mmCIF file of N, CA and C in Angstrom:
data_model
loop_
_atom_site.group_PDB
_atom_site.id
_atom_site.type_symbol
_atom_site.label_atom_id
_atom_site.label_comp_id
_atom_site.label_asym_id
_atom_site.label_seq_id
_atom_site.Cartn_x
_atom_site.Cartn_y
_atom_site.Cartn_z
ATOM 1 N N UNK A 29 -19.062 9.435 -23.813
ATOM 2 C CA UNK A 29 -20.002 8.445 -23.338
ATOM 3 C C UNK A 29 -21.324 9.143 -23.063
ATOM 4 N N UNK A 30 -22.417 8.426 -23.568
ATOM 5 C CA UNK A 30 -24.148 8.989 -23.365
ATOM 6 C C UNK A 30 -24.361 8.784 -21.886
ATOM 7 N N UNK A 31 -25.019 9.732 -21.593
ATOM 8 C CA UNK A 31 -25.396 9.735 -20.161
ATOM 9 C C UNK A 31 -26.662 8.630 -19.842
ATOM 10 N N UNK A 32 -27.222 8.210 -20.533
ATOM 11 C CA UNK A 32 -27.722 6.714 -20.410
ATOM 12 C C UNK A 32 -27.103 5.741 -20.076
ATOM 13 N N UNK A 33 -25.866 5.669 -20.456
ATOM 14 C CA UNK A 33 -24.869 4.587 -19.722
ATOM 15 C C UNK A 33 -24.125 4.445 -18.622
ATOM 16 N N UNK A 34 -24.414 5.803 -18.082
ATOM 17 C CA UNK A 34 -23.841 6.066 -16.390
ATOM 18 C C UNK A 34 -24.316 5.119 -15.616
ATOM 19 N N UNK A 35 -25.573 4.911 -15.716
ATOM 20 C CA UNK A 35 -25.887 3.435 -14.586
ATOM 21 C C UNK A 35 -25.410 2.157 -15.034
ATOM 22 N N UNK A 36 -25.255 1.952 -16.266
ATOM 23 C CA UNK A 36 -24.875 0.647 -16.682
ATOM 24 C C UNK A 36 -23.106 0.523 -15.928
ATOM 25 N N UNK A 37 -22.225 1.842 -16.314
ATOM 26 C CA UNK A 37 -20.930 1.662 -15.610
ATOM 27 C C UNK A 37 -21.186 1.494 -14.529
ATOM 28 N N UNK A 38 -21.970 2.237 -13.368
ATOM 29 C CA UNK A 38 -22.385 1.997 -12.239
ATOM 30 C C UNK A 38 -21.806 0.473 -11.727
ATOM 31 N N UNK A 39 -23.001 0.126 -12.387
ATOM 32 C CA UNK A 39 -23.431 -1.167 -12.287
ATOM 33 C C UNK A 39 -22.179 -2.662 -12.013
ATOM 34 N N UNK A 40 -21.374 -1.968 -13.106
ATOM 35 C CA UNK A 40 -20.313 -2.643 -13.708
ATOM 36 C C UNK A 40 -19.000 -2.248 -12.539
ATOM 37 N N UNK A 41 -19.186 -0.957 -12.329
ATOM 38 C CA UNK A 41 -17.575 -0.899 -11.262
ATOM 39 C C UNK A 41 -18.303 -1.249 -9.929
ATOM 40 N N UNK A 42 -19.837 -1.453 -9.298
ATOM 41 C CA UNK A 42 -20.288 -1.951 -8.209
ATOM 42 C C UNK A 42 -19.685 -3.541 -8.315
ATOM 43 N N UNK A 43 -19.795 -4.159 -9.591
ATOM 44 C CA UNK A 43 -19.746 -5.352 -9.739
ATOM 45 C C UNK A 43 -18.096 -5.863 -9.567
ATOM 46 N N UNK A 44 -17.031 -5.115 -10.087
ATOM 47 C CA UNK A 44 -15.847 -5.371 -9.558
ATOM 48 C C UNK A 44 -15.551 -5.289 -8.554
ATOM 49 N N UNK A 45 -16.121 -3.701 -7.816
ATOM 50 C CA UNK A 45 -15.654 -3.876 -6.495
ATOM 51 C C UNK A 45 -16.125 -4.949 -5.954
ATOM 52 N N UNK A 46 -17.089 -5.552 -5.889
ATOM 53 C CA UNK A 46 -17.897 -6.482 -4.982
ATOM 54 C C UNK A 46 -16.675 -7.868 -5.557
ATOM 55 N N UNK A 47 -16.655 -7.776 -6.823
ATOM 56 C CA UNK A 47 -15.540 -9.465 -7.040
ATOM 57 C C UNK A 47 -14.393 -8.737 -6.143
ATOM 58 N N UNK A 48 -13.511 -7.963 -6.671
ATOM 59 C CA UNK A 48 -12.035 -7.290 -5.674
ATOM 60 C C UNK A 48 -12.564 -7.845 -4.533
ATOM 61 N N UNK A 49 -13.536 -7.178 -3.671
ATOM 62 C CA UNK A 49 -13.677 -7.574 -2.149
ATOM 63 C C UNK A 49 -13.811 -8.849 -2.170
ATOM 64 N N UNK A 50 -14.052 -10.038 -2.622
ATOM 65 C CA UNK A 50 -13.940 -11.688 -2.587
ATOM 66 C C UNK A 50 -12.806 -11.868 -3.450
ATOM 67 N N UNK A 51 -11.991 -11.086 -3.788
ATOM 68 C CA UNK A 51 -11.104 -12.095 -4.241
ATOM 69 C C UNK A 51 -10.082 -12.615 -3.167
ATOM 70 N N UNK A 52 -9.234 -13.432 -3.299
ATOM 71 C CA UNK A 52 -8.064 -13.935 -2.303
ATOM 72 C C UNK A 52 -7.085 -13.025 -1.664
ATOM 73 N N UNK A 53 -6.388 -12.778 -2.883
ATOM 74 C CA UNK A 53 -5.444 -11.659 -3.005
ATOM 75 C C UNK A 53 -5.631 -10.356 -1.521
ATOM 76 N N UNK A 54 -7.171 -10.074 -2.035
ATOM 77 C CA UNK A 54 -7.541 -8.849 -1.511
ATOM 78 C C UNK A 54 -7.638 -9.289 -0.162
ATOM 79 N N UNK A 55 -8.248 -10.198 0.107
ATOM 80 C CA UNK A 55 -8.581 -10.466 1.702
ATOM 81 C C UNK A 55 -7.630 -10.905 2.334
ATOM 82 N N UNK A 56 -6.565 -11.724 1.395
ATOM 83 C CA UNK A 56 -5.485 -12.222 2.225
ATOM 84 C C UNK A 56 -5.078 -10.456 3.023
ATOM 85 N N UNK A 57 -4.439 -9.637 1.592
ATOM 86 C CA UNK A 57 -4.195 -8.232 2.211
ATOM 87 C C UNK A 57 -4.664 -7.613 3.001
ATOM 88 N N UNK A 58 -6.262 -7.599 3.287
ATOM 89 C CA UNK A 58 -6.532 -7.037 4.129
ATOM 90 C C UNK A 58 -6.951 -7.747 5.563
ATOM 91 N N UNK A 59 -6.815 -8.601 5.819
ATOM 92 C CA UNK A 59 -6.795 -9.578 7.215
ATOM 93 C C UNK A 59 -5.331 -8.987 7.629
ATOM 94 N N UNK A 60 -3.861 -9.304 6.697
ATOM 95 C CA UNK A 60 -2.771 -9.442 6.952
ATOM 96 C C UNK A 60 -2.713 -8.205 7.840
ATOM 97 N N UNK A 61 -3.442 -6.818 7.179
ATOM 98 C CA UNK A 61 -3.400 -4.937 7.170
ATOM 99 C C UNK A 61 -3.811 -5.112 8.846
ATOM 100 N N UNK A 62 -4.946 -5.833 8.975
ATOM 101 C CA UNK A 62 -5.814 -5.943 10.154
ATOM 102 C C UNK A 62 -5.119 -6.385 11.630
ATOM 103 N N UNK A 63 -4.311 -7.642 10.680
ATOM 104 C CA UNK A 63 -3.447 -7.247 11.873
ATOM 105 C C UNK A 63 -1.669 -6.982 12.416
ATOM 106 N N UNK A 64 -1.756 -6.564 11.762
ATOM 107 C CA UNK A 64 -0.780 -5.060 11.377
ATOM 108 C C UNK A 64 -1.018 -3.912 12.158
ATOM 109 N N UNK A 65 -2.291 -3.599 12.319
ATOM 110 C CA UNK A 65 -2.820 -2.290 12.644
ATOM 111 C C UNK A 65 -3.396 -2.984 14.129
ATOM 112 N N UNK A 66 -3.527 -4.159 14.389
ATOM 113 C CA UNK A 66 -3.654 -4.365 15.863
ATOM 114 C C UNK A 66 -2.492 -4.979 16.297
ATOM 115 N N UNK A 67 -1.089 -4.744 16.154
ATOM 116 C CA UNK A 67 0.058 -5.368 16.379
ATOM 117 C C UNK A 67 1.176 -4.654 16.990
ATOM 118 N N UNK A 68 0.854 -4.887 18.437
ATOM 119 C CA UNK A 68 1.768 -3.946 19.528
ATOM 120 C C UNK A 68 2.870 -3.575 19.309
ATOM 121 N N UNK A 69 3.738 -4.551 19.065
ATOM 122 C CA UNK A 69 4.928 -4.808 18.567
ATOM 123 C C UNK A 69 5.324 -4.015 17.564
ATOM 124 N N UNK A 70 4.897 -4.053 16.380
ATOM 125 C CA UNK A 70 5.005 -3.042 15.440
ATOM 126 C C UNK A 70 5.167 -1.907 15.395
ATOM 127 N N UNK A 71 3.799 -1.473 16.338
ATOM 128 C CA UNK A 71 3.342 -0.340 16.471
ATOM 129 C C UNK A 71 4.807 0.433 17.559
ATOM 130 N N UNK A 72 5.429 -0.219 18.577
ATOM 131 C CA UNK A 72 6.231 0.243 19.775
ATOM 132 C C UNK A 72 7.233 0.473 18.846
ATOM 133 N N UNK A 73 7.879 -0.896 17.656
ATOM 134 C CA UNK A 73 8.831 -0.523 16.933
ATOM 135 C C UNK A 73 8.908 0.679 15.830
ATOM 136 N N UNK A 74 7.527 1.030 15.713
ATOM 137 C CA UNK A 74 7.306 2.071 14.863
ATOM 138 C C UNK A 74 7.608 3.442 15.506
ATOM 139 N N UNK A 75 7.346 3.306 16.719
ATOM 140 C CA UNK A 75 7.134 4.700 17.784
ATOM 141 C C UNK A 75 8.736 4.973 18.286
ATOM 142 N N UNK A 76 9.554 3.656 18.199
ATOM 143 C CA UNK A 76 10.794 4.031 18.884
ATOM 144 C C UNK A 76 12.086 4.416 17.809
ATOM 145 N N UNK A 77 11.184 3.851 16.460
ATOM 146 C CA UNK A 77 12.422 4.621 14.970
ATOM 147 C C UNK A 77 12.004 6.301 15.471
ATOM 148 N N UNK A 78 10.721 6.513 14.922
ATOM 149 C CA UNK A 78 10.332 8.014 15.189
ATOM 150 C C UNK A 78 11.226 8.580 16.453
ATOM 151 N N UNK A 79 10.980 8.036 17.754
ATOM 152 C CA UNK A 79 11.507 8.967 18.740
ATOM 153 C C UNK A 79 13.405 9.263 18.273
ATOM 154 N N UNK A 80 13.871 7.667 18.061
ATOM 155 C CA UNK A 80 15.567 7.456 17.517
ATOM 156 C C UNK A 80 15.526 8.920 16.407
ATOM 157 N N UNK A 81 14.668 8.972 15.779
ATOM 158 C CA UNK A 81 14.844 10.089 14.815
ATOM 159 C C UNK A 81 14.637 11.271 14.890
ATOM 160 N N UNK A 82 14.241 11.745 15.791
ATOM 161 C CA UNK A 82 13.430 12.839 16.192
ATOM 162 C C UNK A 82 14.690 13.348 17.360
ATOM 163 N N UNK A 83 15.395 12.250 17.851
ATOM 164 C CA UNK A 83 16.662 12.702 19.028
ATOM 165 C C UNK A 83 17.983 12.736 17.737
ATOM 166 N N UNK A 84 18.174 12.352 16.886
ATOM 167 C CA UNK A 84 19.336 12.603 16.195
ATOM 168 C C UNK A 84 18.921 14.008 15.249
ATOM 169 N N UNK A 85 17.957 14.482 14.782
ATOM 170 C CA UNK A 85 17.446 15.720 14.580
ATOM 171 C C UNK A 85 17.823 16.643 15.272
ATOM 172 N N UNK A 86 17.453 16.544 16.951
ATOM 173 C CA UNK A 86 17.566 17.007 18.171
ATOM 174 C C UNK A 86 18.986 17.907 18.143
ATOM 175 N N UNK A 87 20.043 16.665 18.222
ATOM 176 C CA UNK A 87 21.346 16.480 18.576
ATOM 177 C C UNK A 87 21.855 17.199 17.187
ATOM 178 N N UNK A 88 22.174 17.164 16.276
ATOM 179 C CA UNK A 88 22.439 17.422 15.151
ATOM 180 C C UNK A 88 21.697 19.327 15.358
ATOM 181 N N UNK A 89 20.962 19.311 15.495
ATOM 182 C CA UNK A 89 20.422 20.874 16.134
ATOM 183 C C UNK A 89 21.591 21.800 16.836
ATOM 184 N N UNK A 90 21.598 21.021 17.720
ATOM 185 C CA UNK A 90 22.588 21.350 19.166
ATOM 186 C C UNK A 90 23.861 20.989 19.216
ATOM 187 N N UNK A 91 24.207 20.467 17.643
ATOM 188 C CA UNK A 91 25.753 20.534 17.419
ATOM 189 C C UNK A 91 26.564 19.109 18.145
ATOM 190 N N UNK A 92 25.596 18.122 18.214
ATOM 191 C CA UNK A 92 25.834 17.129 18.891
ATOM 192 C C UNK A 92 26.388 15.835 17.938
ATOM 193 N N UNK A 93 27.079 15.331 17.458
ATOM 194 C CA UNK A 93 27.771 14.680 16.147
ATOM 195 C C UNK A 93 27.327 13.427 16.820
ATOM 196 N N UNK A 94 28.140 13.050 17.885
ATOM 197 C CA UNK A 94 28.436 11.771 18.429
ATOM 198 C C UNK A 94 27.112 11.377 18.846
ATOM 199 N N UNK A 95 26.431 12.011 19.427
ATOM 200 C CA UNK A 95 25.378 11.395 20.069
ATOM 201 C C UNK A 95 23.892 11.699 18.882
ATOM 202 N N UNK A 96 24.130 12.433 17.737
ATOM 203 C CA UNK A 96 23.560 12.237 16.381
ATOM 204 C C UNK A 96 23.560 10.982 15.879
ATOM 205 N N UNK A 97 24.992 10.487 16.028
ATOM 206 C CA UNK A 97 25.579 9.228 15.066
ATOM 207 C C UNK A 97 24.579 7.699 16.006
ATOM 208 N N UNK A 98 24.754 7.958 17.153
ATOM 209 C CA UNK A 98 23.995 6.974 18.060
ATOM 210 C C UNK A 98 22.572 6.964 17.813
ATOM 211 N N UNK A 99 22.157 8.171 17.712
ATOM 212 C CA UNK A 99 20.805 7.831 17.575
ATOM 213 C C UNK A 99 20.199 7.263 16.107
ATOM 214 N N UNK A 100 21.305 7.856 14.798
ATOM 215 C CA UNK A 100 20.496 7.656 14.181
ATOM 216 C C UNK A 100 20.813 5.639 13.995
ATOM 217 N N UNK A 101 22.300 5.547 14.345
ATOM 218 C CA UNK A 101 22.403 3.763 14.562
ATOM 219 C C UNK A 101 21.486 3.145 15.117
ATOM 220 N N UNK A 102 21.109 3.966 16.187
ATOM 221 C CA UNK A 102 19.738 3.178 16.449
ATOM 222 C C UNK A 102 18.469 2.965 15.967
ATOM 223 N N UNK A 103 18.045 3.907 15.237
ATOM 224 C CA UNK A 103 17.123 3.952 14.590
ATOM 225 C C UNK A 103 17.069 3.082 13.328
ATOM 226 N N UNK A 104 18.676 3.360 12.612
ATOM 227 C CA UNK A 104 18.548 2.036 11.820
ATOM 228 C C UNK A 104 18.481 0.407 12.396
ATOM 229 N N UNK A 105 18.708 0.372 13.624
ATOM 230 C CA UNK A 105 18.763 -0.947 14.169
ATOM 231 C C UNK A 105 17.497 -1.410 14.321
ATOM 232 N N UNK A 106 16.374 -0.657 14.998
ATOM 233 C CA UNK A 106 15.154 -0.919 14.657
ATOM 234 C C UNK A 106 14.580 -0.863 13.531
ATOM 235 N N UNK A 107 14.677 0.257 12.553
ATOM 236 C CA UNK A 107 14.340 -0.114 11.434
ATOM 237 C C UNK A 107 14.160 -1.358 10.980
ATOM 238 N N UNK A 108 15.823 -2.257 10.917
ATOM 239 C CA UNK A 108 16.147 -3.497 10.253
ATOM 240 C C UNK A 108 15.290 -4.353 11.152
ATOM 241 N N UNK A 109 14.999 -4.328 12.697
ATOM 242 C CA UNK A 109 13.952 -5.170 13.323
ATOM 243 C C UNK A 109 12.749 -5.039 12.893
ATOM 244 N N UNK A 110 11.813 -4.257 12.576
ATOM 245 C CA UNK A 110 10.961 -3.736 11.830
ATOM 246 C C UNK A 110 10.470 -4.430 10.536
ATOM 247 N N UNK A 111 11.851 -4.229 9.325
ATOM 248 C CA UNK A 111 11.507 -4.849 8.071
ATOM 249 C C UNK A 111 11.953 -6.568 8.652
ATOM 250 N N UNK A 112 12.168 -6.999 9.342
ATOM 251 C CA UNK A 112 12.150 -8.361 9.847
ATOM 252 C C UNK A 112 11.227 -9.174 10.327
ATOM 253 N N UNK A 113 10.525 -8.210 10.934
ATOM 254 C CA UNK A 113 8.790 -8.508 11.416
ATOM 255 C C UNK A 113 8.374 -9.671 10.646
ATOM 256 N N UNK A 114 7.951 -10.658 11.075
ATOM 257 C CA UNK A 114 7.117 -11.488 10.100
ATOM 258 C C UNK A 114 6.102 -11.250 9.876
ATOM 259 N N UNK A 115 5.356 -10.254 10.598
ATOM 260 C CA UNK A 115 4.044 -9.482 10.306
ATOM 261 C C UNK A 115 3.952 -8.735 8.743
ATOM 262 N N UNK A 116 5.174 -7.995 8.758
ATOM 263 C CA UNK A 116 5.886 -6.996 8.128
ATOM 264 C C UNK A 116 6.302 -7.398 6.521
ATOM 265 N N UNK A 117 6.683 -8.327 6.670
ATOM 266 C CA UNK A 117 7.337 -9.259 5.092
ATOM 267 C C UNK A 117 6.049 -9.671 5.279
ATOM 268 N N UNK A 118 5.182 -10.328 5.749
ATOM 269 C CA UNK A 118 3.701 -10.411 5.238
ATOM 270 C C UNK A 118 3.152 -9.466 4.646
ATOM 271 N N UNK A 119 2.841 -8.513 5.365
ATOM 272 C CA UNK A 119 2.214 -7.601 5.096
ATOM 273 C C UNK A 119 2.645 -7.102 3.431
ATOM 274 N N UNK A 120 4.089 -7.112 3.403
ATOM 275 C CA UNK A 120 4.922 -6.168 2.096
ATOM 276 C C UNK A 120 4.600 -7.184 0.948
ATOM 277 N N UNK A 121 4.113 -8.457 1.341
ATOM 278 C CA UNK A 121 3.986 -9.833 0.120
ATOM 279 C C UNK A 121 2.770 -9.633 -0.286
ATOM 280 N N UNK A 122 1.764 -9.718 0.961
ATOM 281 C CA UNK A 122 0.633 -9.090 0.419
ATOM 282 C C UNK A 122 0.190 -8.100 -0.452
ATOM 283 N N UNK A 123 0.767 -6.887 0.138
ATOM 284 C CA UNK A 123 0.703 -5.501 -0.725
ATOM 285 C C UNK A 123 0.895 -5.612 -1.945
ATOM 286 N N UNK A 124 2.181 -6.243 -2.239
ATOM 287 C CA UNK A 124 2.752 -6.500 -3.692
ATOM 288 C C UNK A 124 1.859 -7.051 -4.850
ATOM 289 N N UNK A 125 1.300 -8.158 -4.243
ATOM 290 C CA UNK A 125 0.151 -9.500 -4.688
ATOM 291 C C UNK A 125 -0.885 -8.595 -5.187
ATOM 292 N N UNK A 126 -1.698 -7.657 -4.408
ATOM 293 C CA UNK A 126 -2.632 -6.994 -4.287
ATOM 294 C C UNK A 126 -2.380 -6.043 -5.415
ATOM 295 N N UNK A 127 -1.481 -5.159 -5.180
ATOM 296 C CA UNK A 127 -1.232 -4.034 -6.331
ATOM 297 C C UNK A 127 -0.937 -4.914 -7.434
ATOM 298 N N UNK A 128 -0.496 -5.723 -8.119
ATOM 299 C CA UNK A 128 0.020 -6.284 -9.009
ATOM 300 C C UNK A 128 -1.033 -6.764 -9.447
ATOM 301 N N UNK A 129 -2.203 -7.172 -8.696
ATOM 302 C CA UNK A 129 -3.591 -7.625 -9.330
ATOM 303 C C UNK A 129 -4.474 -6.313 -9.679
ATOM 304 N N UNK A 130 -4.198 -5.364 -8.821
ATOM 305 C CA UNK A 130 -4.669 -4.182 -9.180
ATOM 306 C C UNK A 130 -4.302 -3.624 -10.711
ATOM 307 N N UNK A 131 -3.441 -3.710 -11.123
ATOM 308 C CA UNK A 131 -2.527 -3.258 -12.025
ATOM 309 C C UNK A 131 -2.860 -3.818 -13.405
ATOM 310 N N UNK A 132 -2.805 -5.384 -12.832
ATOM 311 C CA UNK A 132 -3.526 -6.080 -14.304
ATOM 312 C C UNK A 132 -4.951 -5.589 -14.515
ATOM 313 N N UNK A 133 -5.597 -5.828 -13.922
ATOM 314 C CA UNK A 133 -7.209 -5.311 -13.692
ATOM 315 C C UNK A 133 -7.306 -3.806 -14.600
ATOM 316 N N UNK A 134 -6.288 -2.552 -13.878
ATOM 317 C CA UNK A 134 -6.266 -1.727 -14.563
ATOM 318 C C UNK A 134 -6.129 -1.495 -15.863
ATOM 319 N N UNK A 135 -5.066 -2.592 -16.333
ATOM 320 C CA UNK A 135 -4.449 -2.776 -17.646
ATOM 321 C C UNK A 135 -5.135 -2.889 -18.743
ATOM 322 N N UNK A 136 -6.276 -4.230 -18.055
ATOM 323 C CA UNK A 136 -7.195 -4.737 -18.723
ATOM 324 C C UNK A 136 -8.678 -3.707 -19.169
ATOM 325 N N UNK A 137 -8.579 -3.364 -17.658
ATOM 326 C CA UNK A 137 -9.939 -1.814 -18.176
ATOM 327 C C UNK A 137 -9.496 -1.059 -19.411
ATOM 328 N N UNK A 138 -7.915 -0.501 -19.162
ATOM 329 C CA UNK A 138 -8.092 0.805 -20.044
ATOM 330 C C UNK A 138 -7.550 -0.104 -21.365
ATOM 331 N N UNK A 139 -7.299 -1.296 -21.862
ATOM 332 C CA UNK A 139 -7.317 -1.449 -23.089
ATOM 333 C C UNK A 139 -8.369 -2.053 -23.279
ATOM 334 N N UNK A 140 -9.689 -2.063 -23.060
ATOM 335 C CA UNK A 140 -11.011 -2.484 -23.330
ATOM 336 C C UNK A 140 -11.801 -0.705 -23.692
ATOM 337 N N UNK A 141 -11.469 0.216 -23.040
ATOM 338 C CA UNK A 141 -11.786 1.303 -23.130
ATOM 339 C C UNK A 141 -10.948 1.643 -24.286
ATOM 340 N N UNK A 142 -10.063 2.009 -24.570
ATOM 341 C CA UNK A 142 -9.120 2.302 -25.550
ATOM 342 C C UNK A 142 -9.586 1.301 -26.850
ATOM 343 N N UNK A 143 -10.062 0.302 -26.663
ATOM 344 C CA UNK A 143 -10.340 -0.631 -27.857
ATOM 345 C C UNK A 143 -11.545 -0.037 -28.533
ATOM 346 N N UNK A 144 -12.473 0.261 -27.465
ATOM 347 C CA UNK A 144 -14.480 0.742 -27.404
ATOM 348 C C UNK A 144 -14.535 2.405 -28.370
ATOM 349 N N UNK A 145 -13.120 2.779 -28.043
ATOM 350 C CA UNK A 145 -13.020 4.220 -28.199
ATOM 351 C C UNK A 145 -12.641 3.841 -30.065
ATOM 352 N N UNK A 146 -11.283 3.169 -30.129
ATOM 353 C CA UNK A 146 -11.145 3.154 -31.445
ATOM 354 C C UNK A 146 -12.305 2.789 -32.545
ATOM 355 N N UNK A 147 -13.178 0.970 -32.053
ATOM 356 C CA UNK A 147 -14.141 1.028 -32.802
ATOM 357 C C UNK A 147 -15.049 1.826 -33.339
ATOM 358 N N UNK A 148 -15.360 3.043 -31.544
ATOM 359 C CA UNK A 148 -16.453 3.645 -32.242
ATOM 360 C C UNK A 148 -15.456 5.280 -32.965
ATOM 361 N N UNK A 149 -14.388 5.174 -33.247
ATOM 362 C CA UNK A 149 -13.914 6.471 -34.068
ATOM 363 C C UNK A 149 -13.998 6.121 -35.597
ATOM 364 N N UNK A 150 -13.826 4.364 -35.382
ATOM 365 C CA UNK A 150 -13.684 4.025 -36.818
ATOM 366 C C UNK A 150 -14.893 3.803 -37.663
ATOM 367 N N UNK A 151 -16.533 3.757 -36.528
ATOM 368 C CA UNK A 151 -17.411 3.910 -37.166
ATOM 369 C C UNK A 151 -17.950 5.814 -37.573
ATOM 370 N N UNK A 152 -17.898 6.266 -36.983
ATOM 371 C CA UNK A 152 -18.259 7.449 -37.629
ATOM 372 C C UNK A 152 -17.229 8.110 -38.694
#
């Protein structure tokens, strides 16, 4: 690619990002992210898998089986509260939506590039 056309791509990936940031998809995802990331609840259930995991580590260290086996049950118990979140299955629907639009988008770039490339091999 001629270095004359660096601003024109510019131009062109300013212009997607700016559609991406209005599209639906994206904002649904990132409102959902927003509050996700201000969501106590989450956040305590997030902090108390870590600690559940961090004490069956512990125990399992110190030759501790039984009280390994407890912690890590617990940790899966929150876990499963966790992926239950309705925040959470939001959030994971979103994500999905989002990357999957990402993906086409991508798809679509590199066989427009891949197309630009063949024409111009087949002209010289």
């Amino acid at each position: 690619m001629s270095l004359e056309k660096e601003p024109e791509v510019q131009r062109a990936l300013d212009q997607l990002t700016t559609l991406l940031q209005d599209n639906e998809v994206v904002q649904r995802y990132q409102n959902v992210k927003a509050r996700i990331d201000q969501n106590t609840a989450v956040h305590t259930l997030e902090e108390a898998i870590k600690q559940a995991q961090k004490e069956a580590v512990h125990f399992a260290h110190y030759g501790k089986p039984e009280a390994e086996k407890q912690a890590l049950k617990r940790a899966d118990e929150l876990t499963k509260q966790l992926e239950e979140h309705p925040l959470v299955i939001a959030y994971r629907e979103s994500l999905s939506e989002a990357n999957d639009l990402l993906q086409h988008l991508t798809g679509l770039i590199q066989k427009e590039i891949n197309d630009a490339i063949e024409d111009e091999t087949k002209h010289d």
